[in-house]
XYZ file of C-alpha atoms in Angstrom:
682
model
C 0.018 -0.214 0.377
C 3.070 2.517 0.721
C 4.240 1.779 -2.481
C 1.190 2.494 -4.169
C 0.801 5.781 -2.145
C 4.064 6.981 -3.132
C 3.693 5.842 -6.545
C 0.366 8.295 -6.918
C 2.064 10.773 -5.299
C 4.884 10.941 -7.948
C 2.088 10.620 -10.716
C 0.416 13.633 -9.323
C 3.830 15.448 -8.796
C 4.440 14.889 -12.257
C 1.447 16.562 -13.397
C 2.237 19.329 -11.718
C 5.839 19.891 -13.288
C 3.865 18.691 -16.733
C 1.222 21.152 -16.808
C 2.605 24.051 -15.146
C 3.166 25.854 -18.472
C -0.666 25.890 -18.533
C -0.907 26.053 -15.287
C -0.006 29.732 -15.038
C -1.219 30.907 -18.691
C -4.802 29.754 -16.365
C -3.425 32.332 -13.224
C -2.672 34.931 -16.046
C -6.009 34.225 -17.312
C -7.650 34.709 -13.648
C -5.290 37.984 -13.468
C -6.686 39.340 -16.137
C -10.372 38.854 -15.882
C -11.182 42.190 -14.668
C -10.251 43.164 -17.971
C -12.624 40.674 -19.455
C -11.009 37.617 -20.604
C -12.822 34.405 -20.729
C -12.142 32.583 -17.534
C -14.910 29.656 -17.113
C -15.904 28.958 -13.180
C -15.239 25.499 -11.614
C -15.148 23.689 -8.845
C -11.975 22.427 -6.526
C -10.896 19.891 -4.370
C -9.483 20.405 -1.126
C -6.360 18.265 -0.379
C -4.527 17.878 3.187
C -2.278 20.786 4.665
C -0.535 21.093 7.858
C -1.942 24.438 8.946
C -4.392 24.122 12.165
C -4.741 27.527 12.891
C -7.551 28.083 11.094
C -10.380 25.597 10.833
C -11.045 24.903 7.306
C -14.706 23.021 9.060
C -16.079 25.509 10.590
C -19.961 23.612 9.924
C -19.703 21.333 13.164
C -23.435 20.166 12.482
C -26.565 20.069 10.715
C -30.214 19.197 12.629
C -33.446 18.875 10.100
C -36.228 18.676 11.994
C -39.751 19.020 9.580
C -43.396 18.141 10.525
C -45.609 16.982 7.784
C -49.342 18.203 9.006
C -51.753 17.314 5.884
C -50.271 18.469 2.935
C -48.312 21.469 4.374
C -44.709 20.391 5.497
C -43.070 22.822 7.915
C -39.136 22.733 8.535
C -36.678 23.927 10.914
C -33.140 23.850 9.601
C -30.269 24.532 12.361
C -26.699 25.122 11.260
C -23.795 24.834 13.860
C -20.983 26.839 13.770
C -18.024 26.524 15.489
C -14.237 27.650 15.769
C -11.919 25.092 17.005
C -8.602 27.261 15.139
C -6.571 29.908 16.728
C -7.809 32.483 14.619
C -11.006 34.714 14.316
C -12.309 33.177 10.474
C -15.306 34.394 8.921
C -17.300 31.205 7.206
C -19.190 30.277 3.415
C -20.762 27.404 2.869
C -23.283 26.184 0.137
C -26.356 24.302 0.694
C -29.833 23.273 -1.691
C -33.295 23.123 -0.691
C -36.390 22.069 -2.673
C -37.494 24.156 -5.133
C -40.910 24.483 -4.096
C -39.840 26.013 -0.295
C -40.781 29.261 1.382
C -38.002 30.541 3.474
C -39.354 32.715 5.633
C -37.256 32.809 9.103
C -34.175 33.416 10.347
C -32.539 33.338 13.426
C -28.778 33.580 14.623
C -27.625 32.744 18.395
C -24.643 33.020 19.662
C -23.782 31.857 23.468
C -26.572 33.653 25.343
C -27.427 36.260 22.524
C -30.168 35.628 20.042
C -30.800 38.069 17.025
C -33.802 37.331 14.522
C -32.687 38.420 10.968
C -34.278 41.254 9.126
C -35.479 40.299 5.455
C -33.773 43.600 3.248
C -33.188 43.942 -0.674
C -30.305 41.604 -1.217
C -28.079 44.893 -2.223
C -28.397 46.425 1.029
C -28.386 43.233 2.966
C -25.104 42.472 1.927
C -23.845 45.876 1.965
C -24.543 46.007 6.154
C -22.843 41.894 6.592
C -19.877 43.276 4.550
C -19.997 46.753 7.423
C -20.585 44.262 10.325
C -17.823 42.176 9.565
C -15.243 44.864 8.634
C -16.424 46.171 11.518
C -15.823 43.318 13.858
C -18.807 42.460 14.374
C -20.324 38.684 14.357
C -23.057 38.681 11.693
C -25.065 36.109 9.132
C -26.392 36.543 5.848
C -28.693 34.268 3.780
C -28.857 34.085 0.155
C -29.870 32.833 -2.513
C -27.731 31.632 -5.653
C -31.166 29.466 -7.377
C -34.468 29.225 -5.785
C -33.082 25.665 -4.868
C -29.115 26.503 -4.058
C -28.488 29.078 -1.406
C -25.355 30.514 1.068
C -24.900 31.216 4.635
C -22.064 33.813 5.397
C -20.971 34.464 8.885
C -18.932 36.634 9.983
C -16.153 36.778 13.007
C -16.516 33.619 14.377
C -14.029 33.666 17.461
C -11.552 30.929 18.653
C -13.876 28.853 20.932
C -17.446 30.500 19.872
C -20.342 28.413 18.827
C -22.425 30.151 16.370
C -26.128 28.162 15.826
C -28.104 29.399 12.808
C -32.208 28.383 12.528
C -33.916 28.034 9.306
C -37.445 27.987 8.653
C -39.225 26.673 5.365
C -42.742 25.902 4.425
C -43.489 23.715 1.194
C -46.546 22.122 -0.358
C -46.396 18.374 -1.068
C -49.045 17.324 -3.509
C -49.152 13.726 -4.492
C -48.543 12.067 -7.577
C -50.304 8.984 -8.431
C -51.423 9.261 -4.735
C -48.203 8.853 -3.483
C -46.775 11.971 -1.424
C -43.088 12.515 -2.127
C -41.196 14.308 0.700
C -37.490 15.195 -0.680
C -35.143 17.301 1.549
C -31.925 17.850 -0.789
C -28.631 17.745 1.683
C -25.910 18.587 -0.740
C -25.208 21.193 -3.633
C -23.883 18.908 -6.849
C -20.680 20.143 -8.320
C -21.476 22.719 -11.323
C -20.300 23.505 -14.971
C -20.032 26.759 -15.984
C -20.348 26.814 -19.929
C -18.053 30.060 -21.270
C -21.044 31.466 -22.565
C -22.741 31.784 -18.594
C -21.956 35.153 -17.165
C -18.723 34.655 -15.361
C -19.041 37.826 -13.777
C -22.931 37.634 -12.048
C -22.982 37.158 -8.058
C -25.545 34.347 -8.430
C -22.735 32.329 -10.384
C -20.047 32.506 -8.083
C -21.032 29.588 -5.943
C -20.035 27.332 -8.822
C -16.035 27.930 -7.923
C -16.377 25.949 -4.708
C -14.451 23.350 -2.871
C -15.020 19.961 -3.287
C -13.899 16.353 -0.918
C -13.219 13.547 -3.206
C -15.254 11.252 -3.917
C -16.345 8.757 -0.830
C -15.101 11.220 1.400
C -17.429 13.185 3.832
C -17.384 16.229 6.485
C -16.389 15.745 9.780
C -19.864 17.297 11.021
C -22.445 15.556 12.005
C -26.111 15.534 9.631
C -29.961 14.685 11.522
C -32.827 14.217 9.516
C -35.936 13.621 11.728
C -39.334 13.824 10.260
C -42.875 13.523 12.057
C -45.882 13.119 9.339
C -49.953 13.763 10.735
C -53.202 13.281 8.562
C -56.670 12.991 8.991
C -57.281 9.520 7.712
C -54.214 6.634 8.051
C -51.005 6.585 6.799
C -50.011 3.870 4.983
C -46.488 2.868 2.379
C -44.697 5.030 4.521
C -40.902 4.059 3.208
C -37.890 5.824 2.960
C -35.937 4.789 0.208
C -32.435 6.876 0.323
C -31.606 6.632 3.798
C -32.050 3.674 6.822
C -34.853 5.052 9.110
C -36.593 4.052 12.426
C -39.994 4.724 12.342
C -42.117 5.124 15.714
C -46.128 5.261 14.873
C -48.668 6.846 16.815
C -51.435 4.900 15.870
C -52.199 4.873 12.082
C -52.549 8.442 11.386
C -49.385 9.726 12.352
C -45.287 8.685 12.626
C -42.129 10.071 13.396
C -39.114 8.911 11.144
C -35.631 9.495 12.388
C -32.453 8.164 10.902
C -31.258 4.952 12.141
C -27.314 4.867 12.265
C -26.058 8.264 12.681
C -22.581 6.987 11.700
C -24.126 6.779 8.259
C -22.943 10.470 6.832
C -26.580 11.713 5.425
C -25.769 15.063 3.869
C -24.498 13.553 0.435
C -27.699 12.709 -1.250
C -31.424 13.820 -1.289
C -33.504 12.472 1.942
C -36.464 10.913 0.066
C -39.644 10.067 2.205
C -42.827 8.569 0.139
C -46.192 7.382 1.876
C -50.040 7.174 0.917
C -53.271 8.381 2.482
C -55.944 5.600 2.818
C -58.920 7.368 1.116
C -58.667 10.820 -0.673
C -60.028 12.616 1.653
C -57.059 15.300 2.319
C -56.361 15.827 -1.670
C -59.361 17.663 -2.515
C -61.043 20.764 -0.965
C -60.831 24.205 -0.212
C -58.458 25.831 2.771
C -59.022 29.294 3.886
C -56.901 32.319 5.895
C -58.096 35.506 7.068
C -54.897 37.538 7.521
C -54.402 41.624 8.256
C -55.525 42.751 5.251
C -55.481 39.907 3.016
C -57.229 36.720 2.829
C -55.802 33.548 1.085
C -57.314 30.187 -0.128
C -55.356 26.728 -2.010
C -57.858 25.160 -3.916
C -56.635 21.134 -4.339
C -58.906 19.402 -7.196
C -58.678 15.457 -7.811
C -58.340 15.062 -11.311
C -60.003 12.352 -12.948
C -59.070 9.097 -13.189
C -57.036 8.523 -16.327
C -58.393 6.250 -19.161
C -56.252 5.262 -22.488
C -58.089 6.441 -25.753
C -58.070 3.840 -28.467
C -56.692 5.926 -30.906
C -53.398 7.198 -30.211
C -51.346 10.154 -32.497
C -47.979 9.093 -33.637
C -45.572 10.406 -31.200
C -41.806 11.740 -32.130
C -38.943 11.438 -29.050
C -36.139 12.955 -29.145
C -33.964 11.949 -26.459
C -31.112 14.545 -24.997
C -28.813 11.984 -23.339
C -25.621 13.304 -20.903
C -22.704 11.318 -21.201
C -20.523 14.114 -19.571
C -17.986 13.513 -16.500
C -20.177 13.731 -13.918
C -22.066 11.004 -15.365
C -19.407 8.510 -15.466
C -20.322 5.171 -13.610
C -23.089 4.422 -11.753
C -25.427 7.634 -13.052
C -24.308 6.736 -16.457
C -25.601 3.216 -16.278
C -28.526 4.170 -14.908
C -29.083 6.065 -17.451
C -28.336 3.345 -20.023
C -30.823 0.867 -18.301
C -33.243 3.838 -18.530
C -32.825 4.605 -21.986
C -32.639 0.647 -22.567
C -36.677 0.969 -21.667
C -37.399 3.978 -23.096
C -36.475 3.368 -26.558
C -36.973 -0.877 -26.100
C -40.797 0.399 -25.618
C -42.032 2.581 -28.475
C -44.781 1.896 -30.500
C -43.608 0.773 -34.435
C -45.731 3.665 -35.314
C -43.553 6.452 -32.914
C -40.232 7.763 -34.403
C -37.059 9.320 -32.393
C -34.104 10.523 -32.284
C -31.257 11.052 -30.670
C -28.430 13.314 -29.156
C -25.780 12.193 -27.166
C -24.096 15.460 -25.489
C -20.546 16.472 -23.669
C -18.545 19.427 -24.356
C -20.334 19.158 -27.843
C -22.822 17.286 -28.989
C -23.414 13.773 -31.549
C -27.050 13.511 -33.337
C -27.824 9.632 -34.221
C -29.457 10.380 -37.963
C -30.563 13.773 -39.511
C -33.892 12.988 -39.524
C -36.125 11.305 -36.520
C -35.829 7.061 -37.512
C -38.878 4.698 -37.121
C -39.065 3.011 -33.726
C -38.139 -0.221 -35.940
C -36.348 -3.169 -34.302
C -33.190 -2.737 -36.706
C -32.982 1.665 -35.497
C -33.108 0.823 -31.969
C -30.999 -1.953 -31.930
C -28.333 0.642 -33.801
C -29.185 3.465 -31.018
C -28.874 1.156 -28.173
C -25.428 0.395 -29.457
C -24.360 3.611 -29.473
C -25.279 4.610 -25.956
C -24.166 1.192 -24.449
C -20.470 2.635 -26.197
C -20.335 5.573 -23.523
C -18.351 5.931 -20.795
C -18.759 9.304 -19.505
C -16.115 12.485 -19.548
C -15.835 16.121 -20.928
C -17.615 19.378 -19.885
C -21.770 19.321 -19.886
C -22.708 21.709 -23.153
C -26.763 21.346 -22.636
C -28.194 24.175 -24.024
C -26.530 23.448 -27.543
C -27.309 19.679 -27.210
C -31.013 21.375 -27.453
C -30.497 23.356 -30.163
C -29.299 20.418 -31.890
C -32.663 18.366 -30.780
C -34.892 20.846 -31.945
C -33.498 21.591 -35.171
C -34.441 18.419 -36.631
C -36.773 18.268 -39.092
C -40.443 17.841 -37.495
C -42.905 15.489 -39.022
C -45.872 18.310 -39.264
C -48.022 14.232 -38.169
C -46.835 13.641 -35.030
C -46.645 14.939 -31.708
C -43.114 15.880 -30.560
C -41.292 15.032 -27.227
C -37.890 16.128 -26.179
C -36.653 13.962 -23.300
C -33.532 15.130 -21.662
C -31.765 12.484 -19.422
C -29.148 14.355 -16.844
C -27.787 14.714 -13.335
C -28.612 18.590 -14.292
C -25.156 19.576 -12.891
C -24.582 22.960 -14.752
C -25.050 26.723 -13.873
C -26.928 28.224 -16.730
C -30.011 27.030 -16.307
C -32.330 30.128 -17.184
C -30.389 29.561 -20.936
C -31.905 26.050 -21.125
C -35.801 27.386 -20.016
C -35.328 30.236 -22.861
C -34.848 27.853 -25.121
C -37.384 26.100 -24.309
C -39.691 28.997 -23.666
C -38.861 29.847 -27.648
C -40.034 26.509 -28.996
C -43.540 25.942 -27.205
C -45.485 25.648 -29.927
C -43.007 22.673 -31.349
C -42.822 20.343 -28.659
C -43.465 19.170 -25.504
C -40.244 18.780 -23.010
C -39.734 15.833 -20.353
C -36.914 15.688 -17.858
C -35.076 12.573 -16.022
C -32.473 13.552 -13.583
C -30.255 10.478 -12.516
C -28.498 10.161 -9.140
C -29.552 11.107 -5.647
C -28.380 14.441 -5.412
C -29.848 15.828 -8.724
C -30.257 19.862 -9.581
C -33.757 19.385 -9.456
C -34.276 23.208 -10.205
C -33.180 21.807 -14.164
C -34.716 19.118 -13.891
C -38.477 20.277 -12.658
C -38.371 23.559 -14.203
C -37.498 21.900 -17.705
C -40.660 20.338 -17.077
C -42.765 23.637 -16.009
C -40.984 25.829 -18.558
C -41.960 22.574 -21.175
C -45.360 21.785 -20.117
C -44.489 18.519 -19.426
C -43.586 16.249 -16.685
C -40.204 15.413 -14.623
C -38.911 11.873 -13.342
C -35.994 11.162 -10.750
C -34.352 8.207 -10.935
C -32.108 7.657 -7.572
C -31.582 4.288 -7.714
C -31.316 2.215 -11.076
C -33.173 -0.564 -10.183
C -36.184 2.413 -10.397
C -35.068 2.931 -14.000
C -37.434 0.803 -15.532
C -40.686 1.985 -13.479
C -39.792 5.443 -14.069
C -39.669 4.420 -17.901
C -43.360 3.010 -17.656
C -44.520 5.982 -15.940
C -43.216 8.806 -18.879
C -44.739 6.140 -21.240
C -48.100 6.254 -19.882
C -48.051 10.209 -19.288
C -46.685 10.970 -22.552
C -49.023 8.907 -24.831
C -52.153 9.640 -23.035
C -52.632 13.342 -21.236
C -54.631 12.932 -18.101
C -56.427 16.454 -18.596
C -56.531 19.727 -21.066
C -57.961 22.683 -21.598
C -58.260 23.313 -17.740
C -60.257 26.021 -16.949
C -60.971 27.940 -13.704
C -64.770 29.904 -12.941
C -65.237 31.951 -9.708
C -69.181 31.480 -9.625
C -70.407 34.349 -6.322
C -66.430 34.342 -4.745
C -64.332 37.228 -5.089
C -61.434 35.569 -5.514
C -58.496 37.777 -7.043
C -54.300 36.925 -8.225
C -54.840 33.235 -8.484
C -51.897 31.182 -8.970
C -51.033 30.078 -11.360
C -52.964 32.283 -13.667
C -53.222 29.459 -16.388
C -52.888 25.591 -15.838
C -51.493 23.376 -18.748
C -51.913 20.035 -19.603
C -52.057 17.619 -16.695
C -50.108 14.781 -17.766
C -49.619 13.183 -14.558
C -52.258 12.017 -12.216
C -51.687 14.764 -9.452
C -54.312 17.267 -8.129
C -54.317 21.028 -9.369
C -53.438 23.148 -7.048
C -54.406 26.893 -7.044
C -53.222 29.563 -4.585
C -55.334 32.691 -4.458
C -56.647 36.495 -2.378
C -60.406 36.402 -1.400
C -62.530 39.203 -0.128
C -66.134 39.871 0.533
C -68.302 36.824 1.641
C -68.031 33.368 1.910
C -70.299 32.402 -0.791
C -70.726 30.736 -4.122
C -68.146 28.339 -5.438
C -65.125 27.403 -7.697
C -65.656 25.316 -11.067
C -62.555 23.434 -11.771
C -63.455 21.819 -15.724
C -61.337 20.227 -18.498
C -61.189 17.391 -21.180
C -60.344 13.958 -20.562
C -60.454 10.541 -21.883
C -64.340 10.460 -20.599
C -64.971 13.535 -22.598
C -65.732 16.732 -20.338
C -64.485 17.049 -17.057
C -66.190 19.144 -14.418
C -65.754 19.448 -10.403
C -67.508 22.159 -8.575
C -66.221 22.951 -5.097
C -68.773 25.096 -2.605
C -67.065 28.286 -0.708
C -69.023 27.911 2.046
C -68.251 24.146 3.071
C -64.679 25.604 4.198
C -64.353 27.520 7.309
C -60.884 29.910 7.884
C -58.637 28.611 10.261
C -55.458 30.203 11.726
C -53.753 26.761 11.271
C -53.691 27.715 7.292
C -51.193 30.824 8.013
C -48.868 28.837 5.476
C -51.087 29.572 2.377
C -50.360 33.242 2.017
C -46.613 32.141 2.146
C -47.073 29.380 -0.349
C -49.174 31.644 -2.455
C -46.145 34.057 -2.446
C -43.826 31.316 -3.825
C -46.102 30.382 -6.817
C -46.063 33.696 -7.872
C -42.030 34.702 -7.470
C -41.921 31.021 -9.634
C -43.715 32.503 -12.305
C -42.291 35.653 -11.987
C -38.945 34.476 -11.422
C -37.503 30.939 -11.809
C -38.436 30.300 -15.431
C -38.477 32.753 -17.485
C -41.882 32.840 -17.404
C -42.365 37.300 -17.420
C -40.763 39.067 -20.848
C -41.017 42.581 -18.343
C -37.660 41.811 -16.305
C -37.628 44.845 -14.692
C -41.407 45.306 -13.327
C -40.937 41.485 -12.334
C -37.652 41.938 -10.588
C -39.902 44.853 -8.784
C -42.778 43.258 -7.603
C -40.406 40.353 -6.725
C -38.866 42.341 -4.742
C -41.233 43.860 -2.780
C -43.427 40.452 -2.679
C -40.066 39.578 -0.720
C -39.807 42.518 1.938
C -44.052 42.118 2.335
C -43.659 38.577 3.619
C -40.548 38.387 4.738
C -39.087 35.535 2.079
C -36.525 35.151 0.808
C -36.022 35.320 -3.146
C -33.377 36.135 -5.656
C -34.098 39.747 -5.208
C -34.395 39.595 -0.861
C -31.928 38.189 1.470
C -31.538 37.555 5.434
C -28.834 39.568 7.670
C -28.980 39.225 10.878
C -25.779 41.079 12.890
C -24.813 41.489 16.581
C -24.557 44.957 18.043
C -21.075 44.927 19.705
C -17.211 44.382 18.335
C -16.146 40.575 19.088
C -13.215 41.102 16.902
C -11.584 44.520 17.367
C -8.372 43.427 15.597
C -10.687 42.913 11.996
C -8.629 39.860 11.193
C -10.773 37.006 10.412
C -9.467 34.980 7.649
C -12.553 33.527 5.021
C -13.039 30.308 4.771
C -15.170 28.162 2.160
C -16.953 24.878 4.012
C -15.928 22.152 1.604
C -18.629 20.334 0.282
C -18.925 16.154 -0.405
C -19.765 14.887 -3.691
C -23.130 13.699 -4.070
C -23.320 9.971 -3.326
C -22.156 7.772 -6.427
C -20.872 10.607 -8.271
C -17.300 10.704 -9.470
C -14.384 12.663 -8.847
C -14.986 13.658 -13.127
C -17.269 15.269 -12.131
C -15.065 18.123 -10.315
C -12.020 19.243 -13.339
C -11.497 21.897 -15.559
C -9.386 24.906 -15.974
C -9.676 27.857 -13.591
C -7.268 29.560 -10.783
C -8.072 31.693 -7.971
C -7.383 34.603 -5.166
C -7.453 31.634 -2.673
C -3.911 30.708 -1.504
C -3.189 27.465 -3.366
C -1.726 26.135 -6.851
C -3.509 25.279 -10.166
C -3.202 21.646 -11.192
C -4.049 20.913 -14.948
C -5.727 17.284 -15.600
C -4.555 16.046 -18.201
C -6.804 13.245 -18.866
C -9.506 10.334 -17.191
C -6.604 7.883 -16.022
C -5.025 10.508 -14.058
C -7.841 12.518 -13.019
C -9.134 8.883 -11.511
C -5.266 8.377 -9.830
C -6.127 11.852 -8.336
C -9.006 10.987 -7.020
C -7.695 7.696 -5.024
C -4.889 9.906 -4.030
C -7.479 12.367 -2.179
C -9.633 9.485 -0.598
C -9.357 8.683 3.055
C -11.661 7.313 5.217
C -10.816 9.613 8.149
C -10.456 13.006 7.569
C -7.647 14.901 9.720
C -5.613 17.873 10.165
C -6.572 20.860 7.866
C -6.889 21.378 4.088
C -5.261 23.841 1.092
C -7.874 24.469 -1.520
C -5.901 22.704 -5.011
C -7.924 23.814 -7.829
C -7.772 20.845 -10.907
C -8.215 22.344 -14.688
C -11.804 21.893 -16.457
C-alpha cells in the first residue's frame, strides 16, 4: 500500500510539473479577468494541509426537523458553526433546498444572545453584512443563488465560538398517482459553467466552490427527523434513500429518524414516500384570514386516466448526458432507463438521439421509425458511452430542436441528466421559444440531482419531471413516462369563480395535466364566503367538471402558511423559469413580495448582526466550507480550468486516468488535519 501511495504521489507531482505552463496561463487568465478575459468558473478539490491555526471546517453540525401536517411541510434547519482553530474566521457555506420551499425565517444565536434576522433588498443586506464584518461584529447573511441553492456567510467567528443559525422553510406536498413524496436535498452537486455563462454574476460564484474527493465526507454531523400526521390512516411509509427508524402513534401519525448516525446523511437527497387511506385530504378548499389579505388554496383530484382507443403518432428526441459527472453509476442508470424508453416505443413512433458532453452527437439527420434495426443501432451507440468532458446542454437542445419535424406527429424532447450545470436560465429560454413545437420532459439521474433544472425543464416545457435515484427504479420510471406522454390526463383546464370574489390566483393558467396529481391553485379572496369554484377540462372520458362550494370551508389559523405558499408560487412564475418578459417590472414585484412577506427571493436576503464589536483587530480569515460529492458521483465531476485568489495551486488534469489516480490519492476514510485549496483545470 505504501508503494502504491508513493507511486500515486509521483504521478501527481509529474502532472504538476508537466502542466506548469498551462497552470501559469490559467493564472494569467484569472489575473486578467477584471479586464474582460474569458475565464470559466469551476469547482475544485480540497487537499491536506498542515496548518491547524485556521479552522477550515467550521460547520460542525446540521439538524433538520420537519413536521408534515396534511399537505404542508414545516421545516427547521439548524446549522451549528464553531471555530476550533486559533484565528478568527469568516465562513461561507453553500447548501440546497427543495425548489418548492418558502424560506421565511432566520435567527442567529451566539452564546446567550439571539438575533432575529431581517429581510432586506439583496444589495442592502449584503452591504450591511460587509459593514458588520469590517467593523469586527459577528453577523450572518443568507442569500439565494438559485431557487434550490442558498449560501450562508458568517462573519467574525472567534476562537471557541459556537454560532447556531436556524432557518424556517414551508412547502406544499402534492401527491402524484396517490403517492406523497417529501424530498429534502442535502448537497449541492458540482456545477459546470459554460463559457457562455456570465462568469461575473454574483449568483454564479457558488460554482467555484471546494469539494471533497469521492467517498470523503466532512467531519460534522447531519441529522434528519420527520413527523407525519394526517386525518386519515397513513400507509406505505418508507425511505429508500436512508436507513430510518419509524415510530408509529396509531395509524394517523408517525415519526421518522435516521437509524444510524454514523452513516453520513448529507451526501444524497432524503426521500420519504407515503400514501393516505382514502382521498379526503387530496381535495378541498382551505382558507385563511390575515391582516388586510385573505388567502385560499384549492386542491382538486383529477379523474382516473382513461387510455384513448387511438393514440396519434409520437416523435421522441432523447437528449442524453454523457459528461464527466455521469461517469460510472449515473451513466449506467441512464443507459438502463433509455433502454427501457427506446425499447418500448410503438412501431408507429419515431425517435432520434442526441448525446452530449462538451460537444453534441446526433444519431440521424432525421428522426427514424422505431423499427427493431433502428432501435438496436441506438442502443449500441448508447452502450459505447463511458462519460467524460463538460456539460454543454444548451447546444444539445438546439441540436435536438433543429431536427426536421414531422407535422403529423406530436414531438416530445426528453433530456436525461444529473443537471450539474450553472446556466439553467439559458435552457428555460430555449424551451420558452419552442413551446409551440414540442413538449419537454426531464429525467434526473442520481441521488443529489439539480432539481431546479430537472423540474424547471418540465414546468417551462409543459411536461413532467422524473428523478431516478436508484438504477433499479429506471424501468418503472420509463413506464410512468410512456403512460403519461401517450395519453394526457386532463387538457384545456379552466377555473371559474361563481359568486366568490377571488383575485390574483396562481397559476393564472393551468397547463396540460400529464400525471395524476391534483390541480393546485393559490389565491386571495375578499368579501363573503359564498358561491363556488368550478374546475373544467377535457379527459379521456369527455368533459370533466368538479365544483367546490365555498361555504363548505371555514377559515383557520392553522392555514397561515397558505399566504407564503401563494407568494412562493407567484415568485416562481415571475422569476424561476423565465416566464416573465418584463424583467424590470418582475424584479420590482418579486422584491416587494419578499419584503412584504419576509421571504427569501432572488432579490431579497436575510441578514442578522450582533451589535457588539467582538473582533477589534478585524483580522478574520475567509474560509469556504468544502462540500462532499453527491453519493455515486465520481471525481470526474470536478475538473477543468480555474485559478483564483484563495491560496492554493493550479492543477492541470490531463485525462481520465490521471484524474482517477488523483481521486484515489485524495480519498481517505478519516479526514485529519487541515486543507488547502487545489484547483484542477476543467
